[in-house]
PDB file of N, CA and C in Angstrom:
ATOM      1  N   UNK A 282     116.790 137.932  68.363  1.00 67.00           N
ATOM      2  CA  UNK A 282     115.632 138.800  68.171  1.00 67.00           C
ATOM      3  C   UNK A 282     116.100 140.250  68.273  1.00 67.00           C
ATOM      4  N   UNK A 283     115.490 140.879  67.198  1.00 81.00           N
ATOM      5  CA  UNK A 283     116.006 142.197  67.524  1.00 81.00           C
ATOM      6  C   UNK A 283     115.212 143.137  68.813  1.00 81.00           C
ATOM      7  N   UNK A 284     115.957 144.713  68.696  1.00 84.00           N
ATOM      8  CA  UNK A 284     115.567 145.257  69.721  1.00 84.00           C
ATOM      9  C   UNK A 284     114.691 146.278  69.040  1.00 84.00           C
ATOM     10  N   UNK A 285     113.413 146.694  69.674  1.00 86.00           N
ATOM     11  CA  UNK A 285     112.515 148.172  68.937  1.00 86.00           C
ATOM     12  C   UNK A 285     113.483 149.158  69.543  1.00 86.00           C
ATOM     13  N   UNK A 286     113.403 149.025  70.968  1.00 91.00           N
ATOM     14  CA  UNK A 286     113.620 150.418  71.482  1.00 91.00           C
ATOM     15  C   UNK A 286     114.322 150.110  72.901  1.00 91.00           C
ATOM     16  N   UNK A 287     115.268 151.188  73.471  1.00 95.00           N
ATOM     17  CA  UNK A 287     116.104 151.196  74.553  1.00 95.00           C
ATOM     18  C   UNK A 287     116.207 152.499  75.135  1.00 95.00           C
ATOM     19  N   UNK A 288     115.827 151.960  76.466  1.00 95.00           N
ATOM     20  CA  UNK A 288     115.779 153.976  77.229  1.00 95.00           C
ATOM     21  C   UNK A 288     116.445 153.189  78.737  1.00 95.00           C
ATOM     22  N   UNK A 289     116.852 154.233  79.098  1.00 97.00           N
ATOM     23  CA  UNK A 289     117.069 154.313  80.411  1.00 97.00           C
ATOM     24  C   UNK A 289     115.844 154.895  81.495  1.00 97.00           C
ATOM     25  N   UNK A 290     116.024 154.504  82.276  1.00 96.00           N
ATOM     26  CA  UNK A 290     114.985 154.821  83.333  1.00 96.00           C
ATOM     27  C   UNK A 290     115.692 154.911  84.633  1.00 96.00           C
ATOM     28  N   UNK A 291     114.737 155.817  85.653  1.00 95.00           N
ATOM     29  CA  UNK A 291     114.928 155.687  87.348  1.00 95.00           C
ATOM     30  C   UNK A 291     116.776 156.251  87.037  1.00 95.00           C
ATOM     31  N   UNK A 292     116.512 157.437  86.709  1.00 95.00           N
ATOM     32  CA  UNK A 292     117.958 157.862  86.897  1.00 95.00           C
ATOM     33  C   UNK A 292     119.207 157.797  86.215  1.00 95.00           C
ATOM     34  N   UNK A 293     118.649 156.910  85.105  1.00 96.00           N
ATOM     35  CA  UNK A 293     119.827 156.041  83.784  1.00 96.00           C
ATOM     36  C   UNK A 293     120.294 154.207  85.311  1.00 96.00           C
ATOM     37  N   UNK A 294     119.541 153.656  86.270  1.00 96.00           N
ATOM     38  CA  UNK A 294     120.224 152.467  87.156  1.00 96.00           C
ATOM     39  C   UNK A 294     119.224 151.544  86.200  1.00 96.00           C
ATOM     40  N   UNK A 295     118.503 151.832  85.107  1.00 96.00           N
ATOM     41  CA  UNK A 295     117.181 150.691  84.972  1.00 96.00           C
ATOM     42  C   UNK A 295     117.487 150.580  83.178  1.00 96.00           C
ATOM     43  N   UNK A 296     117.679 149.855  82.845  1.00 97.00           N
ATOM     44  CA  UNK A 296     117.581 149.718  80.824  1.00 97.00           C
ATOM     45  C   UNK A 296     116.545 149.071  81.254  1.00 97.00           C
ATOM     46  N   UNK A 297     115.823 149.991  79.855  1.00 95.00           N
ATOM     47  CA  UNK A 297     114.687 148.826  79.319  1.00 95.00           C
ATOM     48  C   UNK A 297     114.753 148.548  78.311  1.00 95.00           C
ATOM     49  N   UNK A 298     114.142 147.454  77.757  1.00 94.00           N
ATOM     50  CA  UNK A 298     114.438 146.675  76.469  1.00 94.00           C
ATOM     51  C   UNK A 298     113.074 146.376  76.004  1.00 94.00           C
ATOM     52  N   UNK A 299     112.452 147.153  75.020  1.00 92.00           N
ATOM     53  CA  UNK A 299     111.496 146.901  73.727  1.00 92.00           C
ATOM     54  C   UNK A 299     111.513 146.262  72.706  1.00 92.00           C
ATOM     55  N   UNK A 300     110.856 144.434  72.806  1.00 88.00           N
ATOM     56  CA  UNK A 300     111.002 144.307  71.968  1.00 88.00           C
ATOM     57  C   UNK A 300     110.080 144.004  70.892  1.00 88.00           C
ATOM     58  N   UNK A 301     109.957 143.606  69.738  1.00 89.00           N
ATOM     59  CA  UNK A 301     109.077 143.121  68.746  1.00 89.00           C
ATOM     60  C   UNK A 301     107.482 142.472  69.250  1.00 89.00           C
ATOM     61  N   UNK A 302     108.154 141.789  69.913  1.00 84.00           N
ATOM     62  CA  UNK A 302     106.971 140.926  70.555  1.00 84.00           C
ATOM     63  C   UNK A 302     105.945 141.945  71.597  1.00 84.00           C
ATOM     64  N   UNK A 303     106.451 143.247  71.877  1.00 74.00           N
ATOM     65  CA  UNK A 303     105.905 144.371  72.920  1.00 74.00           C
ATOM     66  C   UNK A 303     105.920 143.825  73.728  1.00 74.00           C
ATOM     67  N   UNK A 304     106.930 142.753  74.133  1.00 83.00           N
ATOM     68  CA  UNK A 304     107.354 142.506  75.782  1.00 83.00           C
ATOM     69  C   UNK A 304     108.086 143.807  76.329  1.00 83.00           C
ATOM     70  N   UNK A 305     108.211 144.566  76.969  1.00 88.00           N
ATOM     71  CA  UNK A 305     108.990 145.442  77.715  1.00 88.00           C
ATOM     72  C   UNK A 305     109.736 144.710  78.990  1.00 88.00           C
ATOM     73  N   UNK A 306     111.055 144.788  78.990  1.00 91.00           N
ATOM     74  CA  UNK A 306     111.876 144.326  80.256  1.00 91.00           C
ATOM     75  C   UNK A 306     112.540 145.010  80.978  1.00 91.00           C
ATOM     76  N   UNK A 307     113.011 145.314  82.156  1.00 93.00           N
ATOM     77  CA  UNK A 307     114.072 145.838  82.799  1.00 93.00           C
ATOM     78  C   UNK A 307     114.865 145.130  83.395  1.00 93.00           C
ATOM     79  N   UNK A 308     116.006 145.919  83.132  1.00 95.00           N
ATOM     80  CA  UNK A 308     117.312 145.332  83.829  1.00 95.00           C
ATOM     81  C   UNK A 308     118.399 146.429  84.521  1.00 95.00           C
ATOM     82  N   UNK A 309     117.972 146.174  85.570  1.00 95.00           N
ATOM     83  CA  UNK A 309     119.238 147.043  86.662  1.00 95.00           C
ATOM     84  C   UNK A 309     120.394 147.536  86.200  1.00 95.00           C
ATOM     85  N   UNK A 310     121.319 148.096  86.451  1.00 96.00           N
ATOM     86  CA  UNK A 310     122.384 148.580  85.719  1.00 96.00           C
ATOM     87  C   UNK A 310     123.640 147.564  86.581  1.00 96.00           C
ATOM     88  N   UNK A 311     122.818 147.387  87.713  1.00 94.00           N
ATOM     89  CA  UNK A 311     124.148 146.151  88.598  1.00 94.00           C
ATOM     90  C   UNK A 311     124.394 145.081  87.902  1.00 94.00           C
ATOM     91  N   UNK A 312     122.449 144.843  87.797  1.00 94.00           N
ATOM     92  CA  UNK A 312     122.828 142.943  86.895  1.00 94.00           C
ATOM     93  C   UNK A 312     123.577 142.912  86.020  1.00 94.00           C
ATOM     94  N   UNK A 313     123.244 144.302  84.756  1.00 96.00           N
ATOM     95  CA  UNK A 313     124.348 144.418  84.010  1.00 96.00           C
ATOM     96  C   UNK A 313     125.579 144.396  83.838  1.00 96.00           C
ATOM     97  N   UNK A 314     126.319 144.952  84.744  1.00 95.00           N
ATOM     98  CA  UNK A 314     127.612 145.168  85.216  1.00 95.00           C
ATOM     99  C   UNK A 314     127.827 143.900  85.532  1.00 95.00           C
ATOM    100  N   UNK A 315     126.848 143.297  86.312  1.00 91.00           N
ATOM    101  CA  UNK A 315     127.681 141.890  87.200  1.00 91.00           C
ATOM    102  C   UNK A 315     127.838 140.535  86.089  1.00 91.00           C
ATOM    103  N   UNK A 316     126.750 140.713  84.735  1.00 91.00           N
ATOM    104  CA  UNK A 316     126.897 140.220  83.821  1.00 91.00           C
ATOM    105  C   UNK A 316     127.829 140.454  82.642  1.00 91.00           C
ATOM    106  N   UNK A 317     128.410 141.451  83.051  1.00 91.00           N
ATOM    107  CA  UNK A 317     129.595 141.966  81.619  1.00 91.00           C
ATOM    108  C   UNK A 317     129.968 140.357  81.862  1.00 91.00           C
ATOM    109  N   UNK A 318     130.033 140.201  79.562  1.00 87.00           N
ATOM    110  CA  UNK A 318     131.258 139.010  79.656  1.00 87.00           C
ATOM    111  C   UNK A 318     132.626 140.236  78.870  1.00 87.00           C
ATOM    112  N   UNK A 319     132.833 140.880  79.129  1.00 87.00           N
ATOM    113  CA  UNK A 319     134.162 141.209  79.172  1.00 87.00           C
ATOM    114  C   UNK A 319     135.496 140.522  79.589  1.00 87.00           C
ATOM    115  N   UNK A 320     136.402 140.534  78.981  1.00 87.00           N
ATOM    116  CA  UNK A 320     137.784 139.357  79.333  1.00 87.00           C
ATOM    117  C   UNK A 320     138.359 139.583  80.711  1.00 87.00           C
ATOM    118  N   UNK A 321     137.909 140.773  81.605  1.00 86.00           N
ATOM    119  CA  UNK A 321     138.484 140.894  82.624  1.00 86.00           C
ATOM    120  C   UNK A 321     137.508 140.742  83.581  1.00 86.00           C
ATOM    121  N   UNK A 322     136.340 140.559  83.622  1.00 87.00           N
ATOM    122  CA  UNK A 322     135.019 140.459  84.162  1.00 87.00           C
ATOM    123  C   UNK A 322     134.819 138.643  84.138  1.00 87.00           C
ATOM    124  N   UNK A 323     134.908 138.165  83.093  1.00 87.00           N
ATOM    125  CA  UNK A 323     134.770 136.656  82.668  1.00 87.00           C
ATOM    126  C   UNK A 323     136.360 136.001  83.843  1.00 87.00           C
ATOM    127  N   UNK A 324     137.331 136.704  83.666  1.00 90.00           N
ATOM    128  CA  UNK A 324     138.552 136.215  84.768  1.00 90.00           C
ATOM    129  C   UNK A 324     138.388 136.205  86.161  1.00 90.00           C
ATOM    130  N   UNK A 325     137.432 137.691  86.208  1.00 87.00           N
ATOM    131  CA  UNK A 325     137.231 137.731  87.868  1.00 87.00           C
ATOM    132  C   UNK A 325     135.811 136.467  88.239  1.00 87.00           C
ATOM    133  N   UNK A 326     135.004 136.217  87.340  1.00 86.00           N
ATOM    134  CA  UNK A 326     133.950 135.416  87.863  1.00 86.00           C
ATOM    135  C   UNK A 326     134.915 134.168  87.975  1.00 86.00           C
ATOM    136  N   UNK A 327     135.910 133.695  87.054  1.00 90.00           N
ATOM    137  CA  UNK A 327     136.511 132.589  86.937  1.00 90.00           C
ATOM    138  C   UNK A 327     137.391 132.365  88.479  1.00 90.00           C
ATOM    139  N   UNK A 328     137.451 133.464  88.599  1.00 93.00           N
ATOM    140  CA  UNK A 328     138.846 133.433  89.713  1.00 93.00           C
ATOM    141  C   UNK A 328     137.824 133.327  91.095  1.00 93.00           C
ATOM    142  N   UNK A 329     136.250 133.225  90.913  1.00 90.00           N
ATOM    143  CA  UNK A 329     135.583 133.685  92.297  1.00 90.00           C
ATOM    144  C   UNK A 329     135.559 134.644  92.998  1.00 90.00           C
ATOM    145  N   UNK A 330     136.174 136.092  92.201  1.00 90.00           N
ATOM    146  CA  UNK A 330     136.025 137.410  92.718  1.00 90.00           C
ATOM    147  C   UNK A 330     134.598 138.260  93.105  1.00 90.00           C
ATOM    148  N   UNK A 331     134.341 138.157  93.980  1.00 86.00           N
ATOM    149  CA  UNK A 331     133.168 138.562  94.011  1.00 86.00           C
ATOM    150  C   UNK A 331     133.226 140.139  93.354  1.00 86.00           C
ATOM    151  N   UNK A 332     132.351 140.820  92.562  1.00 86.00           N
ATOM    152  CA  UNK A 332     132.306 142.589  92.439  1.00 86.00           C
ATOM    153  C   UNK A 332     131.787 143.205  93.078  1.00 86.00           C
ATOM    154  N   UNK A 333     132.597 144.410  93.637  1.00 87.00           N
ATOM    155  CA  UNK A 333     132.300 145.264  94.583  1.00 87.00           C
ATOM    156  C   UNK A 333     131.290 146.142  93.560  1.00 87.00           C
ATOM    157  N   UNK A 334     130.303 146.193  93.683  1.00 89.00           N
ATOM    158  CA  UNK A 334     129.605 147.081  93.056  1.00 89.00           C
ATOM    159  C   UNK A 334     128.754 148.742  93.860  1.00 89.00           C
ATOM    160  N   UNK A 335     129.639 149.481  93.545  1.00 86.00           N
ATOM    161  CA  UNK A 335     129.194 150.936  94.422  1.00 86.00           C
ATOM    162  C   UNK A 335     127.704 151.380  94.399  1.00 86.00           C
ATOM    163  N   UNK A 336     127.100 152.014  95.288  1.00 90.00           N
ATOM    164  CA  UNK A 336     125.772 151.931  95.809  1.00 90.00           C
ATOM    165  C   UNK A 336     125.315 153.294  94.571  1.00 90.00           C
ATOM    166  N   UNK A 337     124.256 153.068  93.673  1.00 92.00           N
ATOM    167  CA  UNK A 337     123.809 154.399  92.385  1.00 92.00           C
ATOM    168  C   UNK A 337     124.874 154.015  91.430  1.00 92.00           C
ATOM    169  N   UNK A 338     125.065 152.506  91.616  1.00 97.00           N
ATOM    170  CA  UNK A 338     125.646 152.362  89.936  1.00 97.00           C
ATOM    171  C   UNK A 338     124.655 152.931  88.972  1.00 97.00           C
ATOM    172  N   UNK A 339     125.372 153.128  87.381  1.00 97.00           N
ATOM    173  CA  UNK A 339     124.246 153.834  86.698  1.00 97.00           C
ATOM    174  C   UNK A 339     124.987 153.601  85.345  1.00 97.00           C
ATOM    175  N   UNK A 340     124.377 153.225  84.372  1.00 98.00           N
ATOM    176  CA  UNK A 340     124.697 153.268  83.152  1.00 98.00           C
ATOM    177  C   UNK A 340     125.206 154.772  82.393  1.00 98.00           C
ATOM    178  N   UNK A 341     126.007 154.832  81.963  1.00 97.00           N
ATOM    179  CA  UNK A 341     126.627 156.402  81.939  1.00 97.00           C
ATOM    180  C   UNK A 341     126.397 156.403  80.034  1.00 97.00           C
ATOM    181  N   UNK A 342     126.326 155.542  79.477  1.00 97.00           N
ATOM    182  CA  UNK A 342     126.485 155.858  77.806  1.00 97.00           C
ATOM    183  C   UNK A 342     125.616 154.199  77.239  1.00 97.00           C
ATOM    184  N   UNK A 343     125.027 154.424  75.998  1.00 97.00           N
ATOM    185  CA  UNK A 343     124.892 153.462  75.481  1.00 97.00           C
ATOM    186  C   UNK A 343     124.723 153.260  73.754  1.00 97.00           C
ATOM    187  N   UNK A 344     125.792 152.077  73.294  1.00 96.00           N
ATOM    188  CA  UNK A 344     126.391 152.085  71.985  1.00 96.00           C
ATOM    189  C   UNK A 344     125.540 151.016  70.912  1.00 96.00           C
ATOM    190  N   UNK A 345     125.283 151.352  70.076  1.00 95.00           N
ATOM    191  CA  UNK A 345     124.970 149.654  69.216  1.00 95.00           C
ATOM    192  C   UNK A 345     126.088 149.326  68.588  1.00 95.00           C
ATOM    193  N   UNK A 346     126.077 147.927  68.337  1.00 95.00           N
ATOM    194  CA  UNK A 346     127.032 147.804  67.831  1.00 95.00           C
ATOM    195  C   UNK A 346     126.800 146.838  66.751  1.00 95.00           C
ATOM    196  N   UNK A 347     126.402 147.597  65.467  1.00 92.00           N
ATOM    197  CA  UNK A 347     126.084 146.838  64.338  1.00 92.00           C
ATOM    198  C   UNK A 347     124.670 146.807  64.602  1.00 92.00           C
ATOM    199  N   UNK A 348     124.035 145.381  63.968  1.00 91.00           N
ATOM    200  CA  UNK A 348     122.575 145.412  64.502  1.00 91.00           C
ATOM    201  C   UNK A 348     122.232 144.443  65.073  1.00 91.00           C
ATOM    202  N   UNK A 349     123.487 144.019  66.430  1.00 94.00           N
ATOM    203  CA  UNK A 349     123.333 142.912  67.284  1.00 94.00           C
ATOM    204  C   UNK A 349     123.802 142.630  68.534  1.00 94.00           C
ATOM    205  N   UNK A 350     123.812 144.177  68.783  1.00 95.00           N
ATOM    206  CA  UNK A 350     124.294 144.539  70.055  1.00 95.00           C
ATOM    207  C   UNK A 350     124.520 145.624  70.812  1.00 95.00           C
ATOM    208  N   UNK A 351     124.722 145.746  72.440  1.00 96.00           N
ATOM    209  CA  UNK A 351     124.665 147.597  72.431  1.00 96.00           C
ATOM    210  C   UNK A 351     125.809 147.196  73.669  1.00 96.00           C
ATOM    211  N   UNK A 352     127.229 148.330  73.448  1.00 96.00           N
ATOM    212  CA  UNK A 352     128.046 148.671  74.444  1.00 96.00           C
ATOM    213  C   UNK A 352     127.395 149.533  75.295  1.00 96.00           C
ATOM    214  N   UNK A 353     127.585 148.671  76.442  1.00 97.00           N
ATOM    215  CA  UNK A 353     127.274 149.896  77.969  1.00 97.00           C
ATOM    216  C   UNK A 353     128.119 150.129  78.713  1.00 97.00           C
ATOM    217  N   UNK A 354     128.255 151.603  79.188  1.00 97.00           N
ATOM    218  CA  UNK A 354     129.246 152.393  79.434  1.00 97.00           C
ATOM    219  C   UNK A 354     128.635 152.422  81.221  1.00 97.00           C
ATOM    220  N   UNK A 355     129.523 151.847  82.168  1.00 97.00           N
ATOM    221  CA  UNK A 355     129.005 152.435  83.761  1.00 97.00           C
ATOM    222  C   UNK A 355     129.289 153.459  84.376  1.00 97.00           C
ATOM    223  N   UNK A 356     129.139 154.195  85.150  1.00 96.00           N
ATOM    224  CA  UNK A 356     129.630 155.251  86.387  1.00 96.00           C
ATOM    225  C   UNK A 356     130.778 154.297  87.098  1.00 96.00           C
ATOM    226  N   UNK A 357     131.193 153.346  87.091  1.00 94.00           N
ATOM    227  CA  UNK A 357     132.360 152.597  87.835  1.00 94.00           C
ATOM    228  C   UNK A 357     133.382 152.995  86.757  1.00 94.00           C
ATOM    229  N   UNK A 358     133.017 153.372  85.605  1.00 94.00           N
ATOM    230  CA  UNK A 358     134.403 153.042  84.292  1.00 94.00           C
ATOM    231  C   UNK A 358     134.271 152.431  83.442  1.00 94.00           C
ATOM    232  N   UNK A 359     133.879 150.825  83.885  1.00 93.00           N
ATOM    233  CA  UNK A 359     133.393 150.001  83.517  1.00 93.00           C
ATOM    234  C   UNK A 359     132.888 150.254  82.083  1.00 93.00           C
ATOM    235  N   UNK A 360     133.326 149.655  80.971  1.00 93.00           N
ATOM    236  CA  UNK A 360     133.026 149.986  79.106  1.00 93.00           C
ATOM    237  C   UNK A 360     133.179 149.099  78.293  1.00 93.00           C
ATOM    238  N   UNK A 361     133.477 147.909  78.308  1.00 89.00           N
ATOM    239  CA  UNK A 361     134.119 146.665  77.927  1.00 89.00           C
ATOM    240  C   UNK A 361     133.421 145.726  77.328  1.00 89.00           C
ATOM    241  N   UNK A 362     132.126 145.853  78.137  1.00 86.00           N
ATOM    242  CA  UNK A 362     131.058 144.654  78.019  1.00 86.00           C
ATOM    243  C   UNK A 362     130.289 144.875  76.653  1.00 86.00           C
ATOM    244  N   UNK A 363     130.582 143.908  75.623  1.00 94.00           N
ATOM    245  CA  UNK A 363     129.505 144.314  74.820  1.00 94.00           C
ATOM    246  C   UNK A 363     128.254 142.956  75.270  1.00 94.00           C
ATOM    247  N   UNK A 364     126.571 143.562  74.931  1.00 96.00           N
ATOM    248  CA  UNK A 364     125.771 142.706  75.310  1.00 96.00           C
ATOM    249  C   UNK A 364     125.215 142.474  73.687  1.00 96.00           C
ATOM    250  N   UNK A 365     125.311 140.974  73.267  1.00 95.00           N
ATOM    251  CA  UNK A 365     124.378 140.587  72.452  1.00 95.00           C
ATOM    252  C   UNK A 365     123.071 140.732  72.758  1.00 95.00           C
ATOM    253  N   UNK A 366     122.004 141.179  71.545  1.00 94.00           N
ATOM    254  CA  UNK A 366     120.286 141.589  71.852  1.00 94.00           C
ATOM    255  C   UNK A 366     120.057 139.913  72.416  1.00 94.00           C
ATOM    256  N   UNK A 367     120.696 138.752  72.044  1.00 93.00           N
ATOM    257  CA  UNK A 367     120.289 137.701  72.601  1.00 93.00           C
ATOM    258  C   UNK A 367     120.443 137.065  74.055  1.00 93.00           C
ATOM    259  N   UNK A 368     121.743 138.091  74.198  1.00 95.00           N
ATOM    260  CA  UNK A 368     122.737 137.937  75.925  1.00 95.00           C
ATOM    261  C   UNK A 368     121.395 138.604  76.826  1.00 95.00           C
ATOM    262  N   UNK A 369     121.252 139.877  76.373  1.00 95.00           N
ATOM    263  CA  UNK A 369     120.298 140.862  76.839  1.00 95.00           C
ATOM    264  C   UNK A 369     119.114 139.862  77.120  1.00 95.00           C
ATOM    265  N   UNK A 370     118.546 139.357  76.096  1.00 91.00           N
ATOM    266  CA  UNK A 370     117.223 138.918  75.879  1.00 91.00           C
ATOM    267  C   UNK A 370     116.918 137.393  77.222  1.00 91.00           C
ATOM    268  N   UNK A 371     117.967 136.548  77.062  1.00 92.00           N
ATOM    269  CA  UNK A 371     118.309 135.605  78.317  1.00 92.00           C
ATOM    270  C   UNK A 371     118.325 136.369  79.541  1.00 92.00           C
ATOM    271  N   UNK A 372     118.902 137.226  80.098  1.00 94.00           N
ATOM    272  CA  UNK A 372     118.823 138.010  81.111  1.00 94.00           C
ATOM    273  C   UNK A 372     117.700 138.239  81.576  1.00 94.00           C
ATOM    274  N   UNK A 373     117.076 139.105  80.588  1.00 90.00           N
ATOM    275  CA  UNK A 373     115.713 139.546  80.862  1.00 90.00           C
ATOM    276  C   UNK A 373     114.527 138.863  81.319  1.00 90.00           C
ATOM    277  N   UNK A 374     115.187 137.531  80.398  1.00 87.00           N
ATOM    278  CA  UNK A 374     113.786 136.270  81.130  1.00 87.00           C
ATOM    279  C   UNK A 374     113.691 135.781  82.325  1.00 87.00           C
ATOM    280  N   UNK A 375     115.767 135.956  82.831  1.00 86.00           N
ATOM    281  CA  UNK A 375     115.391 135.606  84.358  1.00 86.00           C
ATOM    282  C   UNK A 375     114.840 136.029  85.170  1.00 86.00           C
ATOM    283  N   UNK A 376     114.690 137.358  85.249  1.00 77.00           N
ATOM    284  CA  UNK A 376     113.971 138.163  85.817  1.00 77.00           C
ATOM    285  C   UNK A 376     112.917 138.043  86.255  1.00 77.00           C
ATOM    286  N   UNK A 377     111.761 138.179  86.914  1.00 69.00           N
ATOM    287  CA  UNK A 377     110.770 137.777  87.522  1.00 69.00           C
ATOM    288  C   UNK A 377     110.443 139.067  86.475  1.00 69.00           C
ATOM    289  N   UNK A 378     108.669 138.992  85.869  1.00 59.00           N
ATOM    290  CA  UNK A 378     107.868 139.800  85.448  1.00 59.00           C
ATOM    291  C   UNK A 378     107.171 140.911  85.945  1.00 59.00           C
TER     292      UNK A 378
END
């Protein structure tokens, strides 16, 4: 499903995700991070690394990529992760409303 619209909120720590349906979602900038499937992110969950995640993580940049996805850039460095609108969209449902 595609995306309408994407803003940051509460400081750039909150994406929200607009979509078609005018569901509006948020998602933390941690969950994000803690969800990168990035190849070095996907090794550390594999390996049972827990992530140290620093206190005002914050989304620092955000990319599309094509028309099926958006790179997010963190305040840790962190740049790697690309999120499918569908990766995104699963996320979002876990979420409590």
């Amino acid at each position: 499903m595609q995306l309408i619209e994407v803003e940051l909120r509460d400081d750039s720590t909150v994406l929200a995700l607009i979509w078609p349906d005018s569901r509006t979602r948020l998602l933390a900038a941690e969950t994000l991070r803690r969800a990168s499937r990035a190849a070095s992110e996907i090794r550390r969950q594999v390996d049972d690394i827990e992530l140290m995640v620093a206190p005002g993580l914050h989304i620092t940049a955000i990319e599309p990529i094509g028309n099926y996805a958006l790179r997010l850039s963190f305040s840790d460095g962190h740049d790697r992760g690309i999120y499918p609108f569908s990766y995104l969209r699963e996320l979002a449902e876990r979420q409590p409303a």
